[in-house]
Amino acid sequence: MRHLLAPLSLSLLLAVTAARAQPVCEPCEQWNATQKPFQVFGNTYYVGVKGLSSVLITSPEGHVLIDGGLPQSAPKIAASVRALGFKVEDIKLILTSHAHFDHAGGIAALQEMSGALAVASPLAALAMANGEVGPNDPQYGAATAYPPVSDMRVAHNGEVIAAGPLAITAHFTPGHTPGGVSWSWKSCEGARCLNIVYADSLNPTSRDGFKFTASADYPNALADFETSFATLAALPCDIVLSAHPEFSDMWGKLAKPREAGKNPLLDAEGCRKYVSSARESLRKRIAAEQ
């Protein structure tokens, strides 16, 4: 899926989005607080803002970025990439977890800066081309619109996306939204390599009136959640990062006293803990709906 829409300048992209009727986003200012970038492990770096993750995977032949935060996050993400000594122009691919405004909102601007190709699941790509989710999304009508993304390719479940020596695997994890994708790859420091997972959101958040237990627009929601839980729990997972960093307790892990020689984010049970928390949130939501 290439050149879905003609390229727009960054100023025009933001102006078009601002002109649309927008729901109020109360947590956006807090989410978009500036965060100093840091190395996660090996060639993997956190370049997102405080409340919205964005991850850079680097190589001498070009880099891969996962997620672009809010539209207003894009300049901060670019600044973090540069602060680490990398060039935004060397980003070859921008991968998407899901097509909500707080994760895909900055991708069009980051594309303009880098010339990168965006990669998303088929359903997410359709939403990103429109700059807003469709009726099958639990947050349809409540989620903010954002600048549409015009230059994309579609990823398939289990596909390995390559950029030079980098290889990142797509794992479809729908539920929170029908087009959700989690990503996994290996990063190495010398002979030591770790499995890193970027886990998509799995929380049952929706517009008013939507029921995950009985939705004509998204009838497979509960089955999708169960499939996604099984997928993430089964992945090789030494470090888990999540689209909202607090969902995988990233800040809590980094705040703990560090053991000499041990990466504070290393947690072989991290993905299973993430799934357990998401499963409990869904259980409470189902009980509330009934």
PDB file of N, CA and C in Angstrom, residues 16 52 66:
ATOM      1  N   VAL A  16      -4.595  20.607   9.250  1.00  0.00           N
ATOM      2  CA  VAL A  16      -5.756  19.803   8.856  1.00  0.00           C
ATOM      3  C   VAL A  16      -6.335  19.078  10.062  1.00  0.00           C
ATOM      4  N   LEU A  52       4.128   7.818  26.377  1.00  0.00           N
ATOM      5  CA  LEU A  52       3.868   7.112  25.125  1.00  0.00           C
ATOM      6  C   LEU A  52       5.185   6.609  24.559  1.00  0.00           C
ATOM      7  N   ILE A  66       9.561   2.278  16.124  1.00  0.00           N
ATOM      8  CA  ILE A  66       8.238   1.726  16.434  1.00  0.00           C
ATOM      9  C   ILE A  66       7.416   2.794  17.151  1.00  0.00           C
TER      10      ILE A  66
END
